[in-house]
mmCIF file with all atom_site columns, C-alpha atoms in Angstrom:
data_model
loop_
_atom_site.group_PDB
_atom_site.id
_atom_site.type_symbol
_atom_site.label_atom_id
_atom_site.label_alt_id
_atom_site.label_comp_id
_atom_site.label_asym_id
_atom_site.label_entity_id
_atom_site.label_seq_id
_atom_site.pdbx_PDB_ins_code
_atom_site.Cartn_x
_atom_site.Cartn_y
_atom_site.Cartn_z
_atom_site.occupancy
_atom_site.B_iso_or_equiv
_atom_site.pdbx_formal_charge
_atom_site.auth_seq_id
_atom_site.auth_comp_id
_atom_site.auth_asym_id
_atom_site.auth_atom_id
_atom_site.pdbx_PDB_model_num
ATOM 1   C CA . MET A 1 1   ? 16.082  -21.921 -27.394 1.00 0.00 ? 208 MET A CA 1
ATOM 2   C CA . ASP A 1 2   ? 13.222  -19.283 -27.814 1.00 0.00 ? 209 ASP A CA 1
ATOM 3   C CA . LYS A 1 3   ? 12.025  -18.638 -24.422 1.00 0.00 ? 210 LYS A CA 1
ATOM 4   C CA . LYS A 1 4   ? 10.316  -15.275 -23.884 1.00 0.00 ? 211 LYS A CA 1
ATOM 5   C CA . THR A 1 5   ? 12.805  -12.959 -21.737 1.00 0.00 ? 212 THR A CA 1
ATOM 6   C CA . ASN A 1 6   ? 9.540   -11.036 -20.281 1.00 0.00 ? 213 ASN A CA 1
ATOM 7   C CA . GLU A 1 7   ? 7.767   -14.202 -18.398 1.00 0.00 ? 214 GLU A CA 1
ATOM 8   C CA . THR A 1 8   ? 6.676   -13.833 -15.236 1.00 0.00 ? 215 THR A CA 1
ATOM 9   C CA . PRO A 1 9   ? 8.378   -15.799 -12.338 1.00 0.00 ? 216 PRO A CA 1
ATOM 10  C CA . LYS A 1 10  ? 6.540   -18.578 -11.027 1.00 0.00 ? 217 LYS A CA 1
ATOM 11  C CA . HIS A 1 11  ? 5.631   -17.309 -7.632  1.00 0.00 ? 218 HIS A CA 1
ATOM 12  C CA . GLN A 1 12  ? 5.184   -13.379 -8.388  1.00 0.00 ? 219 GLN A CA 1
ATOM 13  C CA . GLU A 1 13  ? 1.969   -13.094 -7.246  1.00 0.00 ? 220 GLU A CA 1
ATOM 14  C CA . LYS A 1 14  ? 2.634   -14.770 -3.825  1.00 0.00 ? 221 LYS A CA 1
ATOM 15  C CA . LEU A 1 15  ? 5.548   -12.276 -3.302  1.00 0.00 ? 222 LEU A CA 1
ATOM 16  C CA . ARG A 1 16  ? 3.067   -9.330  -4.239  1.00 0.00 ? 223 ARG A CA 1
ATOM 17  C CA . ALA A 1 17  ? 0.464   -10.834 -1.481  1.00 0.00 ? 224 ALA A CA 1
ATOM 18  C CA . LEU A 1 18  ? 3.231   -10.884 0.825   1.00 0.00 ? 225 LEU A CA 1
ATOM 19  C CA . ASP A 1 19  ? 4.192   -7.461  0.261   1.00 0.00 ? 226 ASP A CA 1
ATOM 20  C CA . ASN A 1 20  ? 0.868   -6.003  0.820   1.00 0.00 ? 227 ASN A CA 1
ATOM 21  C CA . LEU A 1 21  ? 0.688   -8.171  4.011   1.00 0.00 ? 228 LEU A CA 1
ATOM 22  C CA . SER A 1 22  ? 4.008   -6.352  5.304   1.00 0.00 ? 229 SER A CA 1
ATOM 23  C CA . LEU A 1 23  ? 2.003   -3.109  4.893   1.00 0.00 ? 230 LEU A CA 1
ATOM 24  C CA . GLY A 1 24  ? -0.060  -3.918  8.146   1.00 0.00 ? 231 GLY A CA 1
ATOM 25  C CA . ILE A 1 25  ? 3.150   -4.835  9.863   1.00 0.00 ? 232 ILE A CA 1
ATOM 26  C CA . SER A 1 26  ? 4.833   -1.721  8.640   1.00 0.00 ? 233 SER A CA 1
ATOM 27  C CA . ILE A 1 27  ? 1.617   0.280   10.022  1.00 0.00 ? 234 ILE A CA 1
ATOM 28  C CA . VAL A 1 28  ? 2.029   -1.152  13.478  1.00 0.00 ? 235 VAL A CA 1
ATOM 29  C CA . ALA A 1 29  ? 6.069   -1.106  13.521  1.00 0.00 ? 236 ALA A CA 1
ATOM 30  C CA . ALA A 1 30  ? 5.961   2.542   12.751  1.00 0.00 ? 237 ALA A CA 1
ATOM 31  C CA . ILE A 1 31  ? 3.324   3.496   15.252  1.00 0.00 ? 238 ILE A CA 1
ATOM 32  C CA . ALA A 1 32  ? 5.271   1.584   17.914  1.00 0.00 ? 239 ALA A CA 1
ATOM 33  C CA . ILE A 1 33  ? 8.601   2.955   16.921  1.00 0.00 ? 240 ILE A CA 1
ATOM 34  C CA . GLY A 1 34  ? 7.140   6.647   17.231  1.00 0.00 ? 241 GLY A CA 1
ATOM 35  C CA . PHE A 1 35  ? 5.914   5.886   20.849  1.00 0.00 ? 242 PHE A CA 1
ATOM 36  C CA . GLY A 1 36  ? 9.194   4.517   21.697  1.00 0.00 ? 243 GLY A CA 1
ATOM 37  C CA . ILE A 1 37  ? 10.687  7.950   20.439  1.00 0.00 ? 244 ILE A CA 1
ATOM 38  C CA . GLY A 1 38  ? 7.989   9.912   22.088  1.00 0.00 ? 245 GLY A CA 1
ATOM 39  C CA . VAL A 1 39  ? 8.799   7.865   25.797  1.00 0.00 ? 246 VAL A CA 1
ATOM 40  C CA . GLY A 1 40  ? 12.406  8.334   25.349  1.00 0.00 ? 247 GLY A CA 1
ATOM 41  C CA . LEU A 1 41  ? 12.161  11.876  24.359  1.00 0.00 ? 248 LEU A CA 1
ATOM 42  C CA . LYS A 1 42  ? 9.854   12.458  27.559  1.00 0.00 ? 249 LYS A CA 1
ATOM 43  C CA . PHE A 1 43  ? 12.390  10.818  29.692  1.00 0.00 ? 250 PHE A CA 1
ATOM 44  C CA . LEU A 1 44  ? 15.067  12.943  28.381  1.00 0.00 ? 251 LEU A CA 1
ATOM 45  C CA . THR A 1 45  ? 13.227  16.135  28.240  1.00 0.00 ? 252 THR A CA 1
ATOM 46  C CA . GLY A 1 46  ? 10.366  15.640  30.944  1.00 0.00 ? 253 GLY A CA 1
ATOM 47  C CA . TYR A 1 47  ? 7.900   17.343  28.987  1.00 0.00 ? 254 TYR A CA 1
ATOM 48  C CA . GLU A 1 48  ? 4.604   15.424  28.175  1.00 0.00 ? 255 GLU A CA 1
ATOM 49  C CA . TRP A 1 49  ? 4.348   17.091  25.075  1.00 0.00 ? 256 TRP A CA 1
ATOM 50  C CA . THR A 1 50  ? 7.202   15.019  23.705  1.00 0.00 ? 257 THR A CA 1
ATOM 51  C CA . LEU A 1 51  ? 5.409   11.677  23.858  1.00 0.00 ? 258 LEU A CA 1
ATOM 52  C CA . TRP A 1 52  ? 2.679   13.233  21.685  1.00 0.00 ? 259 TRP A CA 1
ATOM 53  C CA . LEU A 1 53  ? 5.047   14.101  19.293  1.00 0.00 ? 260 LEU A CA 1
ATOM 54  C CA . GLY A 1 54  ? 6.650   10.660  18.887  1.00 0.00 ? 261 GLY A CA 1
ATOM 55  C CA . ILE A 1 55  ? 3.508   9.280   18.485  1.00 0.00 ? 262 ILE A CA 1
ATOM 56  C CA . PHE A 1 56  ? 2.638   11.732  15.733  1.00 0.00 ? 263 PHE A CA 1
ATOM 57  C CA . TRP A 1 57  ? 5.746   11.091  13.935  1.00 0.00 ? 264 TRP A CA 1
ATOM 58  C CA . GLY A 1 58  ? 4.617   7.168   13.719  1.00 0.00 ? 265 GLY A CA 1
ATOM 59  C CA . VAL A 1 59  ? 1.297   7.754   12.652  1.00 0.00 ? 266 VAL A CA 1
ATOM 60  C CA . ALA A 1 60  ? 2.984   9.900   9.996   1.00 0.00 ? 267 ALA A CA 1
ATOM 61  C CA . ALA A 1 61  ? 5.476   7.323   9.292   1.00 0.00 ? 268 ALA A CA 1
ATOM 62  C CA . ALA A 1 62  ? 2.410   4.964   8.814   1.00 0.00 ? 269 ALA A CA 1
ATOM 63  C CA . GLY A 1 63  ? 0.318   7.399   6.449   1.00 0.00 ? 270 GLY A CA 1
ATOM 64  C CA . LEU A 1 64  ? 3.617   7.406   4.525   1.00 0.00 ? 271 LEU A CA 1
ATOM 65  C CA . ASN A 1 65  ? 3.755   3.843   4.334   1.00 0.00 ? 272 ASN A CA 1
ATOM 66  C CA . ILE A 1 66  ? 0.060   3.735   3.069   1.00 0.00 ? 273 ILE A CA 1
ATOM 67  C CA . TYR A 1 67  ? 0.779   6.344   0.622   1.00 0.00 ? 274 TYR A CA 1
ATOM 68  C CA . LYS A 1 68  ? 3.890   4.627   -1.175  1.00 0.00 ? 275 LYS A CA 1
ATOM 69  C CA . ALA A 1 69  ? 1.635   1.452   -1.121  1.00 0.00 ? 276 ALA A CA 1
ATOM 70  C CA . TYR A 1 70  ? -0.845  2.948   -2.921  1.00 0.00 ? 277 TYR A CA 1
ATOM 71  C CA . LYS A 1 71  ? 1.211   4.522   -5.491  1.00 0.00 ? 278 LYS A CA 1
ATOM 72  C CA . ARG A 1 72  ? 2.807   1.151   -6.327  1.00 0.00 ? 279 ARG A CA 1
ATOM 73  C CA . ALA A 1 73  ? -0.504  -0.565  -6.716  1.00 0.00 ? 280 ALA A CA 1
ATOM 74  C CA . GLN A 1 74  ? -1.455  2.275   -8.800  1.00 0.00 ? 281 GLN A CA 1
ATOM 75  C CA . LYS A 1 75  ? 1.378   2.109   -11.103 1.00 0.00 ? 282 LYS A CA 1
ATOM 76  C CA . GLU A 1 76  ? 0.913   -1.549  -11.290 1.00 0.00 ? 283 GLU A CA 1
ATOM 77  C CA . PHE A 1 77  ? -2.626  -1.199  -12.403 1.00 0.00 ? 284 PHE A CA 1
ATOM 78  C CA . GLU A 1 78  ? -1.808  1.445   -14.996 1.00 0.00 ? 285 GLU A CA 1
ATOM 79  C CA . GLY A 1 79  ? -3.091  0.689   -18.357 1.00 0.00 ? 286 GLY A CA 1
ATOM 80  C CA . LEU A 1 80  ? -5.908  -1.692  -17.258 1.00 0.00 ? 287 LEU A CA 1
ATOM 81  C CA . GLU A 1 81  ? -8.527  0.730   -18.477 1.00 0.00 ? 288 GLU A CA 1
ATOM 82  C CA . ASN A 1 82  ? -7.061  -0.024  -22.156 1.00 0.00 ? 289 ASN A CA 1
ATOM 83  C CA . ASP A 1 83  ? -7.197  -3.878  -21.854 1.00 0.00 ? 290 ASP A CA 1
ATOM 84  C CA . PRO A 1 84  ? -10.451 -5.275  -23.305 1.00 0.00 ? 291 PRO A CA 1
ATOM 85  C CA . ARG A 1 85  ? -11.664 -7.312  -20.285 1.00 0.00 ? 292 ARG A CA 1
ATOM 86  C CA . TYR A 1 86  ? -11.621 -4.117  -18.325 1.00 0.00 ? 293 TYR A CA 1
ATOM 87  C CA . ALA A 1 87  ? -12.285 -1.443  -20.971 1.00 0.00 ? 294 ALA A CA 1
ATOM 88  C CA . HIS A 1 88  ? -16.200 -1.394  -20.084 1.00 0.00 ? 295 HIS A CA 1
ATOM 89  C CA . ARG A 1 89  ? -15.815 -1.513  -16.327 1.00 0.00 ? 296 ARG A CA 1
ATOM 90  C CA . ALA A 1 90  ? -13.042 1.540   -16.628 1.00 0.00 ? 297 ALA A CA 1
ATOM 91  C CA . LYS A 1 91  ? -15.412 3.641   -18.629 1.00 0.00 ? 298 LYS A CA 1
ATOM 92  C CA . HIS A 1 92  ? -18.873 2.800   -17.118 1.00 0.00 ? 299 HIS A CA 1
ATOM 93  C CA . GLY A 1 93  ? -18.208 2.029   -13.730 1.00 0.00 ? 300 GLY A CA 1
ATOM 94  C CA . ASP A 1 94  ? -19.278 -1.251  -11.868 1.00 0.00 ? 301 ASP A CA 1
ATOM 95  C CA . SER A 1 95  ? -22.911 -1.336  -12.046 1.00 0.00 ? 302 SER A CA 1
ATOM 96  C CA . ALA A 1 96  ? -25.107 -4.096  -10.510 1.00 0.00 ? 303 ALA A CA 1
ATOM 97  C CA . LYS A 1 97  ? -27.817 -4.036  -13.003 1.00 0.00 ? 304 LYS A CA 1
ATOM 98  C CA . LEU A 1 98  ? -28.204 -7.189  -14.858 1.00 0.00 ? 305 LEU A CA 1
ATOM 99  C CA . ASP A 1 99  ? -29.836 -7.831  -17.962 1.00 0.00 ? 306 ASP A CA 1
ATOM 100 C CA . ASP A 1 100 ? -32.258 -10.338 -17.556 1.00 0.00 ? 307 ASP A CA 1
ATOM 101 C CA . LYS A 1 101 ? -34.803 -9.487  -20.291 1.00 0.00 ? 308 LYS A CA 1
#
């Protein structure tokens, strides 16, 4: 049997879409966890600023999740500029000019 070993799985695109959807959920979860940590620290210490510290940690974690997703997408689309289907757009940009002469 001569099957290609680098065939993509049947549902690869659907899994990638679900992975991107999970980014939004992880942003909300990171901020909520940071808020929970902040409330806990405020309860333990009695200082108001520890609540804001927890919220800051949550927002920073959400930003880190966004950065990781960006880097993963950048790596995935690496090399498309050499693909003949996208070479013109990669070199000259996406222009809205139409040649209707």
